[in-house]
XYZ file of C-alpha atoms in Angstrom:
361
model
C 0.000 0.000 0.000
C 1.225 3.481 -0.889
C -0.186 6.447 1.038
C -0.091 9.987 -0.374
C -1.467 12.920 1.618
C -2.390 16.236 -0.019
C -4.763 19.172 0.475
C -7.908 20.269 -1.304
C -8.438 23.887 -2.369
C -10.243 24.792 0.855
C -7.561 23.290 3.099
C -9.176 19.925 3.844
C -6.921 16.875 3.906
C -7.174 14.222 1.161
C -5.290 10.920 1.208
C -4.760 8.470 -1.665
C -4.273 4.778 -0.833
C -2.820 2.948 -3.826
C -2.182 -0.698 -4.618
C 0.976 0.125 -6.592
C 4.007 1.639 -4.867
C 5.064 3.534 -7.991
C 1.806 5.513 -8.342
C 2.369 9.281 -8.438
C -0.292 11.571 -7.002
C 0.454 15.219 -7.795
C -2.853 16.498 -9.209
C -3.935 19.881 -7.806
C -7.477 20.795 -6.786
C -8.360 23.519 -9.304
C -11.717 24.486 -7.809
C -12.178 28.056 -6.472
C -13.267 26.965 -2.983
C -13.409 29.141 0.109
C -12.177 27.757 3.413
C -14.667 25.326 4.927
C -16.685 26.866 7.772
C -18.696 24.609 10.057
C -20.985 25.190 13.008
C -20.817 21.791 14.672
C -21.343 21.442 18.412
C -22.109 18.573 20.776
C -24.887 18.977 23.322
C -25.616 16.638 26.215
C -29.120 15.398 26.965
C -29.454 15.788 30.729
C -32.206 13.162 31.033
C -30.801 10.428 28.801
C -27.140 11.162 29.410
C -26.285 10.874 25.718
C -24.974 13.370 23.172
C -26.480 15.090 20.133
C -24.387 16.710 17.401
C -25.910 19.984 16.194
C -24.699 20.617 12.636
C -27.051 23.045 10.890
C -24.565 23.712 8.057
C -25.306 20.217 6.708
C -28.671 21.399 5.363
C -26.833 22.663 2.291
C -24.905 19.473 1.517
C -24.910 17.865 -1.927
C -28.120 15.907 -2.462
C -28.583 13.210 -5.141
C -26.616 14.849 -7.967
C -26.772 13.277 -11.451
C -24.083 10.654 -12.097
C -22.081 12.971 -14.358
C -21.832 15.501 -11.510
C -20.908 13.070 -8.734
C -18.371 14.728 -6.388
C -16.823 11.347 -5.509
C -15.856 10.396 -9.062
C -12.363 11.352 -10.263
C -11.921 14.768 -11.885
C -11.976 14.689 -15.660
C -11.259 17.656 -17.914
C -13.336 20.613 -16.768
C -15.514 18.453 -14.522
C -13.840 18.971 -11.149
C -14.751 16.856 -8.126
C -13.576 16.255 -4.571
C -10.831 14.014 -5.998
C -8.369 16.067 -8.102
C -6.779 13.097 -9.876
C -8.232 11.360 -12.944
C -8.236 7.940 -11.224
C -7.803 6.373 -7.806
C -7.891 3.100 -5.905
C -9.096 4.238 -2.459
C -9.385 7.854 -1.290
C -10.114 9.358 2.119
C -10.822 13.043 2.675
C -12.280 15.361 5.274
C -16.018 15.744 4.816
C -17.000 19.133 3.392
C -20.216 19.011 5.430
C -19.121 17.270 8.650
C -21.385 16.336 11.531
C -18.388 16.706 13.849
C -15.546 19.204 13.470
C -12.796 20.910 15.473
C -13.033 20.207 19.194
C -16.239 18.238 18.477
C -14.372 15.574 16.481
C -13.817 14.893 12.794
C -15.686 13.294 9.873
C -14.078 11.723 6.824
C -15.361 10.194 3.579
C -13.900 6.907 2.299
C -14.292 6.288 -1.449
C -13.922 2.543 -2.021
C -13.385 2.709 -5.791
C -13.444 5.206 -8.652
C -16.138 3.108 -10.407
C -19.385 4.998 -9.832
C -21.583 2.006 -10.706
C -19.824 -0.542 -8.514
C -20.427 -1.536 -4.899
C -18.190 -2.854 -2.140
C -19.279 -6.380 -3.061
C -17.853 -5.850 -6.560
C -14.319 -5.232 -5.295
C -11.548 -7.768 -5.737
C -10.083 -9.303 -2.596
C -6.913 -7.261 -3.118
C -8.913 -4.054 -3.348
C -11.070 -4.907 -0.316
C -7.853 -5.495 1.650
C -6.732 -1.997 0.644
C -9.943 -0.580 2.128
C -9.264 -2.506 5.348
C -5.747 -1.061 5.428
C -7.161 2.443 4.910
C -9.670 1.956 7.768
C -6.827 0.764 9.981
C -4.548 3.659 9.061
C -7.263 6.239 9.671
C -8.132 4.633 13.007
C -4.488 5.001 14.020
C -4.217 8.614 12.847
C -7.542 9.825 14.226
C -7.142 8.132 17.605
C -3.996 10.238 18.166
C -5.927 13.514 17.950
C -6.389 15.026 21.431
C -10.130 15.625 20.934
C -10.926 12.080 19.758
C -12.094 9.293 22.061
C -13.658 6.779 19.658
C -13.254 6.016 15.931
C -16.187 4.622 13.962
C -15.784 3.293 10.391
C -19.066 2.560 8.598
C -20.884 2.315 5.286
C -24.431 3.422 4.497
C -25.627 1.804 1.283
C -28.877 2.520 -0.560
C -31.361 5.360 -0.900
C -33.607 3.667 1.681
C -30.875 4.180 4.275
C -30.726 7.891 3.435
C -27.618 7.917 1.249
C -27.421 11.169 -0.740
C -24.504 10.168 -3.001
C -24.761 6.982 -5.063
C -21.018 6.450 -5.458
C -19.688 3.486 -3.395
C -18.306 5.078 -0.270
C -18.313 4.970 3.502
C -17.512 7.341 6.321
C -15.389 7.601 9.438
C -16.557 9.506 12.498
C -14.038 10.429 15.180
C -16.079 11.193 18.291
C -14.929 13.313 21.254
C -16.746 10.907 23.601
C -17.591 7.240 24.016
C -20.757 6.622 22.019
C -23.923 5.556 23.895
C -24.106 2.158 22.164
C -20.511 1.353 23.088
C -21.106 2.545 26.637
C -23.991 0.064 26.951
C -21.697 -2.756 25.814
C -19.013 -1.683 28.281
C -21.503 -1.614 31.170
C -22.711 -5.109 30.289
C -19.100 -6.204 29.980
C -18.251 -4.812 33.427
C -21.335 -6.346 35.071
C -20.655 -9.774 33.554
C -16.990 -9.666 34.513
C -17.916 -8.834 38.109
C -20.694 -11.433 38.334
C -18.583 -14.290 36.934
C -15.304 -13.552 38.626
C -13.550 -12.324 35.500
C -15.214 -14.033 32.500
C -15.301 -11.983 29.313
C -18.833 -11.403 27.996
C -17.772 -11.159 24.342
C -15.996 -14.500 24.624
C -19.067 -16.056 26.205
C -21.376 -14.708 23.479
C -19.087 -15.900 20.705
C -18.773 -19.363 22.247
C -22.556 -19.655 22.478
C -23.114 -18.491 18.910
C -20.499 -20.886 17.510
C -22.420 -23.739 19.082
C -25.840 -22.616 17.848
C -27.836 -22.632 14.599
C -27.419 -18.960 13.750
C -23.901 -19.182 12.281
C -23.992 -17.938 8.677
C -20.409 -18.635 7.661
C -17.181 -19.540 9.412
C -13.538 -19.520 8.376
C -10.282 -20.170 10.183
C -10.064 -16.645 11.609
C -13.587 -15.165 11.336
C -17.159 -16.106 12.147
C -20.403 -14.443 11.027
C -23.696 -15.087 12.795
C -27.184 -13.696 13.270
C -27.294 -12.679 16.946
C -29.708 -14.358 19.349
C -31.587 -11.083 19.929
C -31.231 -9.539 16.468
C -32.851 -6.106 16.224
C -33.159 -5.990 12.428
C -34.860 -8.362 9.933
C -31.496 -9.490 8.538
C -28.587 -8.683 10.842
C -25.183 -10.352 10.914
C -22.277 -9.815 13.303
C -18.775 -10.578 12.036
C -16.098 -11.329 14.653
C -12.443 -12.270 14.446
C -12.067 -15.482 16.436
C -9.136 -14.007 18.346
C -10.476 -11.177 20.477
C -8.845 -7.814 19.747
C -10.028 -4.313 20.782
C -9.645 -2.554 17.425
C -8.584 -2.789 13.787
C -5.000 -1.956 14.732
C -4.687 -5.200 16.710
C -5.771 -7.584 13.927
C -2.960 -9.969 13.000
C -1.858 -10.579 9.425
C -3.724 -13.895 9.132
C -7.030 -12.234 10.002
C -6.317 -9.306 7.675
C -5.532 -11.627 4.794
C -8.699 -13.672 5.271
C -11.054 -10.744 5.912
C -11.715 -9.749 2.256
C -12.805 -13.242 1.275
C -15.218 -13.542 4.208
C -16.637 -10.033 4.044
C -17.160 -9.995 0.284
C -18.989 -13.316 0.497
C -21.213 -11.907 3.243
C -22.078 -8.792 1.223
C -22.862 -10.874 -1.865
C -25.214 -13.033 0.159
C -26.989 -9.890 1.379
C -27.576 -8.926 -2.252
C -29.297 -12.272 -2.860
C -31.547 -12.366 0.215
C -34.660 -11.173 -1.582
C -34.231 -12.940 -4.926
C -37.495 -14.861 -5.434
C -38.306 -14.431 -1.749
C -41.737 -14.352 -0.095
C -44.197 -12.505 -2.358
C -43.204 -14.070 -5.661
C -40.160 -13.181 -7.698
C -38.049 -10.135 -7.061
C -39.781 -7.191 -8.697
C -38.210 -5.776 -11.850
C -35.885 -2.902 -11.110
C -35.802 -3.486 -7.349
C -32.608 -1.860 -6.053
C -29.852 -3.880 -4.361
C -30.247 -4.657 -0.686
C -29.807 -1.474 1.380
C -27.581 -1.946 4.401
C -25.475 -0.387 7.130
C -22.075 -1.912 7.894
C -20.598 -0.684 11.168
C -17.238 -1.414 12.808
C -17.324 -1.429 16.606
C -13.967 -0.609 18.183
C -12.944 0.021 21.781
C -12.734 3.695 22.777
C -9.265 5.185 23.006
C -10.154 7.346 25.987
C -10.319 6.426 29.648
C -12.664 3.637 30.801
C -12.691 4.638 34.458
C -16.490 4.768 34.663
C -16.683 1.096 33.614
C -15.163 -0.409 36.732
C -12.808 -3.308 36.140
C -12.868 -3.053 32.321
C -9.777 -2.416 30.192
C -9.577 -1.807 26.421
C -8.409 -5.351 25.788
C -11.719 -6.676 27.184
C -13.596 -5.191 24.234
C -14.058 -7.256 21.073
C -13.722 -5.647 17.672
C -16.603 -6.676 15.440
C -18.620 -5.550 12.438
C -22.405 -5.350 12.475
C -24.132 -5.609 9.091
C -27.887 -5.171 8.752
C -30.620 -4.200 6.316
C -33.829 -2.282 6.952
C -35.614 -4.274 4.232
C -37.782 -6.988 5.802
C -39.051 -8.550 2.563
C -39.145 -7.716 -1.126
C -40.472 -4.181 -1.528
C -41.094 -3.631 2.199
C -38.989 -1.809 4.766
C -38.723 -2.098 8.522
C -39.708 1.265 9.960
C -38.701 2.376 13.437
C -42.127 3.354 14.662
C -43.592 3.971 18.126
C -41.950 1.226 20.178
C -38.544 1.469 18.514
C -38.324 5.256 18.177
C -40.245 6.170 21.285
C -38.985 3.548 23.739
C -35.946 1.936 22.052
C -37.687 -1.454 22.176
C -37.184 -3.215 18.858
C -39.748 -5.592 17.402
C -38.276 -7.964 14.827
C -40.577 -9.473 12.194
C -38.192 -12.332 11.359
C -36.874 -15.007 13.722
C -33.065 -14.792 13.870
C -32.845 -18.527 13.177
C -34.884 -18.116 9.974
C -32.718 -15.185 8.887
C -29.562 -17.253 9.408
C -31.041 -20.136 7.426
C -31.899 -17.796 4.543
C -28.355 -16.363 4.501
C -26.933 -19.869 4.362
C -29.307 -20.760 1.492
C -28.033 -17.958 -0.713
C -24.378 -18.996 -0.481
C -22.566 -18.398 -3.753
C -21.409 -21.375 -5.786
Protein backbone atom coordinates (compact mmCIF):
# COMPACT_ATOMS: atom_id res chain seq x y z
CA UNK A 1 0.00 0.00 0.00
CA UNK A 2 1.22 3.48 -0.89
CA UNK A 3 -0.19 6.45 1.04
CA UNK A 4 -0.09 9.99 -0.37
CA UNK A 5 -1.47 12.92 1.62
CA UNK A 6 -2.39 16.24 -0.02
CA UNK A 7 -4.76 19.17 0.48
CA UNK A 8 -7.91 20.27 -1.30
CA UNK A 9 -8.44 23.89 -2.37
CA UNK A 10 -10.24 24.79 0.86
CA UNK A 11 -7.56 23.29 3.10
CA UNK A 12 -9.18 19.92 3.84
CA UNK A 13 -6.92 16.87 3.91
CA UNK A 14 -7.17 14.22 1.16
CA UNK A 15 -5.29 10.92 1.21
CA UNK A 16 -4.76 8.47 -1.67
CA UNK A 17 -4.27 4.78 -0.83
CA UNK A 18 -2.82 2.95 -3.83
CA UNK A 19 -2.18 -0.70 -4.62
CA UNK A 20 0.98 0.12 -6.59
CA UNK A 21 4.01 1.64 -4.87
CA UNK A 22 5.06 3.53 -7.99
CA UNK A 23 1.81 5.51 -8.34
CA UNK A 24 2.37 9.28 -8.44
CA UNK A 25 -0.29 11.57 -7.00
CA UNK A 26 0.45 15.22 -7.80
CA UNK A 27 -2.85 16.50 -9.21
CA UNK A 28 -3.93 19.88 -7.81
CA UNK A 29 -7.48 20.79 -6.79
CA UNK A 30 -8.36 23.52 -9.30
CA UNK A 31 -11.72 24.49 -7.81
CA UNK A 32 -12.18 28.06 -6.47
CA UNK A 33 -13.27 26.97 -2.98
CA UNK A 34 -13.41 29.14 0.11
CA UNK A 35 -12.18 27.76 3.41
CA UNK A 36 -14.67 25.33 4.93
CA UNK A 37 -16.68 26.87 7.77
CA UNK A 38 -18.70 24.61 10.06
CA UNK A 39 -20.98 25.19 13.01
CA UNK A 40 -20.82 21.79 14.67
CA UNK A 41 -21.34 21.44 18.41
CA UNK A 42 -22.11 18.57 20.78
CA UNK A 43 -24.89 18.98 23.32
CA UNK A 44 -25.62 16.64 26.21
CA UNK A 45 -29.12 15.40 26.97
CA UNK A 46 -29.45 15.79 30.73
CA UNK A 47 -32.21 13.16 31.03
CA UNK A 48 -30.80 10.43 28.80
CA UNK A 49 -27.14 11.16 29.41
CA UNK A 50 -26.29 10.87 25.72
CA UNK A 51 -24.97 13.37 23.17
CA UNK A 52 -26.48 15.09 20.13
CA UNK A 53 -24.39 16.71 17.40
CA UNK A 54 -25.91 19.98 16.19
CA UNK A 55 -24.70 20.62 12.64
CA UNK A 56 -27.05 23.05 10.89
CA UNK A 57 -24.56 23.71 8.06
CA UNK A 58 -25.31 20.22 6.71
CA UNK A 59 -28.67 21.40 5.36
CA UNK A 60 -26.83 22.66 2.29
CA UNK A 61 -24.91 19.47 1.52
CA UNK A 62 -24.91 17.86 -1.93
CA UNK A 63 -28.12 15.91 -2.46
CA UNK A 64 -28.58 13.21 -5.14
CA UNK A 65 -26.62 14.85 -7.97
CA UNK A 66 -26.77 13.28 -11.45
CA UNK A 67 -24.08 10.65 -12.10
CA UNK A 68 -22.08 12.97 -14.36
CA UNK A 69 -21.83 15.50 -11.51
CA UNK A 70 -20.91 13.07 -8.73
CA UNK A 71 -18.37 14.73 -6.39
CA UNK A 72 -16.82 11.35 -5.51
CA UNK A 73 -15.86 10.40 -9.06
CA UNK A 74 -12.36 11.35 -10.26
CA UNK A 75 -11.92 14.77 -11.88
CA UNK A 76 -11.98 14.69 -15.66
CA UNK A 77 -11.26 17.66 -17.91
CA UNK A 78 -13.34 20.61 -16.77
CA UNK A 79 -15.51 18.45 -14.52
CA UNK A 80 -13.84 18.97 -11.15
CA UNK A 81 -14.75 16.86 -8.13
CA UNK A 82 -13.58 16.26 -4.57
CA UNK A 83 -10.83 14.01 -6.00
CA UNK A 84 -8.37 16.07 -8.10
CA UNK A 85 -6.78 13.10 -9.88
CA UNK A 86 -8.23 11.36 -12.94
CA UNK A 87 -8.24 7.94 -11.22
CA UNK A 88 -7.80 6.37 -7.81
CA UNK A 89 -7.89 3.10 -5.90
CA UNK A 90 -9.10 4.24 -2.46
CA UNK A 91 -9.38 7.85 -1.29
CA UNK A 92 -10.11 9.36 2.12
CA UNK A 93 -10.82 13.04 2.68
CA UNK A 94 -12.28 15.36 5.27
CA UNK A 95 -16.02 15.74 4.82
CA UNK A 96 -17.00 19.13 3.39
CA UNK A 97 -20.22 19.01 5.43
CA UNK A 98 -19.12 17.27 8.65
CA UNK A 99 -21.38 16.34 11.53
CA UNK A 100 -18.39 16.71 13.85
CA UNK A 101 -15.55 19.20 13.47
CA UNK A 102 -12.80 20.91 15.47
CA UNK A 103 -13.03 20.21 19.19
CA UNK A 104 -16.24 18.24 18.48
CA UNK A 105 -14.37 15.57 16.48
CA UNK A 106 -13.82 14.89 12.79
CA UNK A 107 -15.69 13.29 9.87
CA UNK A 108 -14.08 11.72 6.82
CA UNK A 109 -15.36 10.19 3.58
CA UNK A 110 -13.90 6.91 2.30
CA UNK A 111 -14.29 6.29 -1.45
CA UNK A 112 -13.92 2.54 -2.02
CA UNK A 113 -13.39 2.71 -5.79
CA UNK A 114 -13.44 5.21 -8.65
CA UNK A 115 -16.14 3.11 -10.41
CA UNK A 116 -19.39 5.00 -9.83
CA UNK A 117 -21.58 2.01 -10.71
CA UNK A 118 -19.82 -0.54 -8.51
CA UNK A 119 -20.43 -1.54 -4.90
CA UNK A 120 -18.19 -2.85 -2.14
CA UNK A 121 -19.28 -6.38 -3.06
CA UNK A 122 -17.85 -5.85 -6.56
CA UNK A 123 -14.32 -5.23 -5.30
CA UNK A 124 -11.55 -7.77 -5.74
CA UNK A 125 -10.08 -9.30 -2.60
CA UNK A 126 -6.91 -7.26 -3.12
CA UNK A 127 -8.91 -4.05 -3.35
CA UNK A 128 -11.07 -4.91 -0.32
CA UNK A 129 -7.85 -5.50 1.65
CA UNK A 130 -6.73 -2.00 0.64
CA UNK A 131 -9.94 -0.58 2.13
CA UNK A 132 -9.26 -2.51 5.35
CA UNK A 133 -5.75 -1.06 5.43
CA UNK A 134 -7.16 2.44 4.91
CA UNK A 135 -9.67 1.96 7.77
CA UNK A 136 -6.83 0.76 9.98
CA UNK A 137 -4.55 3.66 9.06
CA UNK A 138 -7.26 6.24 9.67
CA UNK A 139 -8.13 4.63 13.01
CA UNK A 140 -4.49 5.00 14.02
CA UNK A 141 -4.22 8.61 12.85
CA UNK A 142 -7.54 9.83 14.23
CA UNK A 143 -7.14 8.13 17.60
CA UNK A 144 -4.00 10.24 18.17
CA UNK A 145 -5.93 13.51 17.95
CA UNK A 146 -6.39 15.03 21.43
CA UNK A 147 -10.13 15.63 20.93
CA UNK A 148 -10.93 12.08 19.76
CA UNK A 149 -12.09 9.29 22.06
CA UNK A 150 -13.66 6.78 19.66
CA UNK A 151 -13.25 6.02 15.93
CA UNK A 152 -16.19 4.62 13.96
CA UNK A 153 -15.78 3.29 10.39
CA UNK A 154 -19.07 2.56 8.60
CA UNK A 155 -20.88 2.31 5.29
CA UNK A 156 -24.43 3.42 4.50
CA UNK A 157 -25.63 1.80 1.28
CA UNK A 158 -28.88 2.52 -0.56
CA UNK A 159 -31.36 5.36 -0.90
CA UNK A 160 -33.61 3.67 1.68
CA UNK A 161 -30.87 4.18 4.28
CA UNK A 162 -30.73 7.89 3.44
CA UNK A 163 -27.62 7.92 1.25
CA UNK A 164 -27.42 11.17 -0.74
CA UNK A 165 -24.50 10.17 -3.00
CA UNK A 166 -24.76 6.98 -5.06
CA UNK A 167 -21.02 6.45 -5.46
CA UNK A 168 -19.69 3.49 -3.40
CA UNK A 169 -18.31 5.08 -0.27
CA UNK A 170 -18.31 4.97 3.50
CA UNK A 171 -17.51 7.34 6.32
CA UNK A 172 -15.39 7.60 9.44
CA UNK A 173 -16.56 9.51 12.50
CA UNK A 174 -14.04 10.43 15.18
CA UNK A 175 -16.08 11.19 18.29
CA UNK A 176 -14.93 13.31 21.25
CA UNK A 177 -16.75 10.91 23.60
CA UNK A 178 -17.59 7.24 24.02
CA UNK A 179 -20.76 6.62 22.02
CA UNK A 180 -23.92 5.56 23.90
CA UNK A 181 -24.11 2.16 22.16
CA UNK A 182 -20.51 1.35 23.09
CA UNK A 183 -21.11 2.55 26.64
CA UNK A 184 -23.99 0.06 26.95
CA UNK A 185 -21.70 -2.76 25.81
CA UNK A 186 -19.01 -1.68 28.28
CA UNK A 187 -21.50 -1.61 31.17
CA UNK A 188 -22.71 -5.11 30.29
CA UNK A 189 -19.10 -6.20 29.98
CA UNK A 190 -18.25 -4.81 33.43
CA UNK A 191 -21.33 -6.35 35.07
CA UNK A 192 -20.65 -9.77 33.55
CA UNK A 193 -16.99 -9.67 34.51
CA UNK A 194 -17.92 -8.83 38.11
CA UNK A 195 -20.69 -11.43 38.33
CA UNK A 196 -18.58 -14.29 36.93
CA UNK A 197 -15.30 -13.55 38.63
CA UNK A 198 -13.55 -12.32 35.50
CA UNK A 199 -15.21 -14.03 32.50
CA UNK A 200 -15.30 -11.98 29.31
CA UNK A 201 -18.83 -11.40 28.00
CA UNK A 202 -17.77 -11.16 24.34
CA UNK A 203 -16.00 -14.50 24.62
CA UNK A 204 -19.07 -16.06 26.20
CA UNK A 205 -21.38 -14.71 23.48
CA UNK A 206 -19.09 -15.90 20.70
CA UNK A 207 -18.77 -19.36 22.25
CA UNK A 208 -22.56 -19.65 22.48
CA UNK A 209 -23.11 -18.49 18.91
CA UNK A 210 -20.50 -20.89 17.51
CA UNK A 211 -22.42 -23.74 19.08
CA UNK A 212 -25.84 -22.62 17.85
CA UNK A 213 -27.84 -22.63 14.60
CA UNK A 214 -27.42 -18.96 13.75
CA UNK A 215 -23.90 -19.18 12.28
CA UNK A 216 -23.99 -17.94 8.68
CA UNK A 217 -20.41 -18.64 7.66
CA UNK A 218 -17.18 -19.54 9.41
CA UNK A 219 -13.54 -19.52 8.38
CA UNK A 220 -10.28 -20.17 10.18
CA UNK A 221 -10.06 -16.64 11.61
CA UNK A 222 -13.59 -15.17 11.34
CA UNK A 223 -17.16 -16.11 12.15
CA UNK A 224 -20.40 -14.44 11.03
CA UNK A 225 -23.70 -15.09 12.79
CA UNK A 226 -27.18 -13.70 13.27
CA UNK A 227 -27.29 -12.68 16.95
CA UNK A 228 -29.71 -14.36 19.35
CA UNK A 229 -31.59 -11.08 19.93
CA UNK A 230 -31.23 -9.54 16.47
CA UNK A 231 -32.85 -6.11 16.22
CA UNK A 232 -33.16 -5.99 12.43
CA UNK A 233 -34.86 -8.36 9.93
CA UNK A 234 -31.50 -9.49 8.54
CA UNK A 235 -28.59 -8.68 10.84
CA UNK A 236 -25.18 -10.35 10.91
CA UNK A 237 -22.28 -9.81 13.30
CA UNK A 238 -18.77 -10.58 12.04
CA UNK A 239 -16.10 -11.33 14.65
CA UNK A 240 -12.44 -12.27 14.45
CA UNK A 241 -12.07 -15.48 16.44
CA UNK A 242 -9.14 -14.01 18.35
CA UNK A 243 -10.48 -11.18 20.48
CA UNK A 244 -8.85 -7.81 19.75
CA UNK A 245 -10.03 -4.31 20.78
CA UNK A 246 -9.65 -2.55 17.43
CA UNK A 247 -8.58 -2.79 13.79
CA UNK A 248 -5.00 -1.96 14.73
CA UNK A 249 -4.69 -5.20 16.71
CA UNK A 250 -5.77 -7.58 13.93
CA UNK A 251 -2.96 -9.97 13.00
CA UNK A 252 -1.86 -10.58 9.42
CA UNK A 253 -3.72 -13.90 9.13
CA UNK A 254 -7.03 -12.23 10.00
CA UNK A 255 -6.32 -9.31 7.68
CA UNK A 256 -5.53 -11.63 4.79
CA UNK A 257 -8.70 -13.67 5.27
CA UNK A 258 -11.05 -10.74 5.91
CA UNK A 259 -11.71 -9.75 2.26
CA UNK A 260 -12.81 -13.24 1.28
CA UNK A 261 -15.22 -13.54 4.21
CA UNK A 262 -16.64 -10.03 4.04
CA UNK A 263 -17.16 -9.99 0.28
CA UNK A 264 -18.99 -13.32 0.50
CA UNK A 265 -21.21 -11.91 3.24
CA UNK A 266 -22.08 -8.79 1.22
CA UNK A 267 -22.86 -10.87 -1.87
CA UNK A 268 -25.21 -13.03 0.16
CA UNK A 269 -26.99 -9.89 1.38
CA UNK A 270 -27.58 -8.93 -2.25
CA UNK A 271 -29.30 -12.27 -2.86
CA UNK A 272 -31.55 -12.37 0.22
CA UNK A 273 -34.66 -11.17 -1.58
CA UNK A 274 -34.23 -12.94 -4.93
CA UNK A 275 -37.49 -14.86 -5.43
CA UNK A 276 -38.31 -14.43 -1.75
CA UNK A 277 -41.74 -14.35 -0.10
CA UNK A 278 -44.20 -12.50 -2.36
CA UNK A 279 -43.20 -14.07 -5.66
CA UNK A 280 -40.16 -13.18 -7.70
CA UNK A 281 -38.05 -10.13 -7.06
CA UNK A 282 -39.78 -7.19 -8.70
CA UNK A 283 -38.21 -5.78 -11.85
CA UNK A 284 -35.88 -2.90 -11.11
CA UNK A 285 -35.80 -3.49 -7.35
CA UNK A 286 -32.61 -1.86 -6.05
CA UNK A 287 -29.85 -3.88 -4.36
CA UNK A 288 -30.25 -4.66 -0.69
CA UNK A 289 -29.81 -1.47 1.38
CA UNK A 290 -27.58 -1.95 4.40
CA UNK A 291 -25.47 -0.39 7.13
CA UNK A 292 -22.07 -1.91 7.89
CA UNK A 293 -20.60 -0.68 11.17
CA UNK A 294 -17.24 -1.41 12.81
CA UNK A 295 -17.32 -1.43 16.61
CA UNK A 296 -13.97 -0.61 18.18
CA UNK A 297 -12.94 0.02 21.78
CA UNK A 298 -12.73 3.69 22.78
CA UNK A 299 -9.26 5.19 23.01
CA UNK A 300 -10.15 7.35 25.99
CA UNK A 301 -10.32 6.43 29.65
CA UNK A 302 -12.66 3.64 30.80
CA UNK A 303 -12.69 4.64 34.46
CA UNK A 304 -16.49 4.77 34.66
CA UNK A 305 -16.68 1.10 33.61
CA UNK A 306 -15.16 -0.41 36.73
CA UNK A 307 -12.81 -3.31 36.14
CA UNK A 308 -12.87 -3.05 32.32
CA UNK A 309 -9.78 -2.42 30.19
CA UNK A 310 -9.58 -1.81 26.42
CA UNK A 311 -8.41 -5.35 25.79
CA UNK A 312 -11.72 -6.68 27.18
CA UNK A 313 -13.60 -5.19 24.23
CA UNK A 314 -14.06 -7.26 21.07
CA UNK A 315 -13.72 -5.65 17.67
CA UNK A 316 -16.60 -6.68 15.44
CA UNK A 317 -18.62 -5.55 12.44
CA UNK A 318 -22.41 -5.35 12.47
CA UNK A 319 -24.13 -5.61 9.09
CA UNK A 320 -27.89 -5.17 8.75
CA UNK A 321 -30.62 -4.20 6.32
CA UNK A 322 -33.83 -2.28 6.95
CA UNK A 323 -35.61 -4.27 4.23
CA UNK A 324 -37.78 -6.99 5.80
CA UNK A 325 -39.05 -8.55 2.56
CA UNK A 326 -39.15 -7.72 -1.13
CA UNK A 327 -40.47 -4.18 -1.53
CA UNK A 328 -41.09 -3.63 2.20
CA UNK A 329 -38.99 -1.81 4.77
CA UNK A 330 -38.72 -2.10 8.52
CA UNK A 331 -39.71 1.27 9.96
CA UNK A 332 -38.70 2.38 13.44
CA UNK A 333 -42.13 3.35 14.66
CA UNK A 334 -43.59 3.97 18.13
CA UNK A 335 -41.95 1.23 20.18
CA UNK A 336 -38.54 1.47 18.51
CA UNK A 337 -38.32 5.26 18.18
CA UNK A 338 -40.24 6.17 21.29
CA UNK A 339 -38.98 3.55 23.74
CA UNK A 340 -35.95 1.94 22.05
CA UNK A 341 -37.69 -1.45 22.18
CA UNK A 342 -37.18 -3.21 18.86
CA UNK A 343 -39.75 -5.59 17.40
CA UNK A 344 -38.28 -7.96 14.83
CA UNK A 345 -40.58 -9.47 12.19
CA UNK A 346 -38.19 -12.33 11.36
CA UNK A 347 -36.87 -15.01 13.72
CA UNK A 348 -33.06 -14.79 13.87
CA UNK A 349 -32.84 -18.53 13.18
CA UNK A 350 -34.88 -18.12 9.97
CA UNK A 351 -32.72 -15.19 8.89
CA UNK A 352 -29.56 -17.25 9.41
CA UNK A 353 -31.04 -20.14 7.43
CA UNK A 354 -31.90 -17.80 4.54
CA UNK A 355 -28.36 -16.36 4.50
CA UNK A 356 -26.93 -19.87 4.36
CA UNK A 357 -29.31 -20.76 1.49
CA UNK A 358 -28.03 -17.96 -0.71
CA UNK A 359 -24.38 -19.00 -0.48
CA UNK A 360 -22.57 -18.40 -3.75
CA UNK A 361 -21.41 -21.37 -5.79
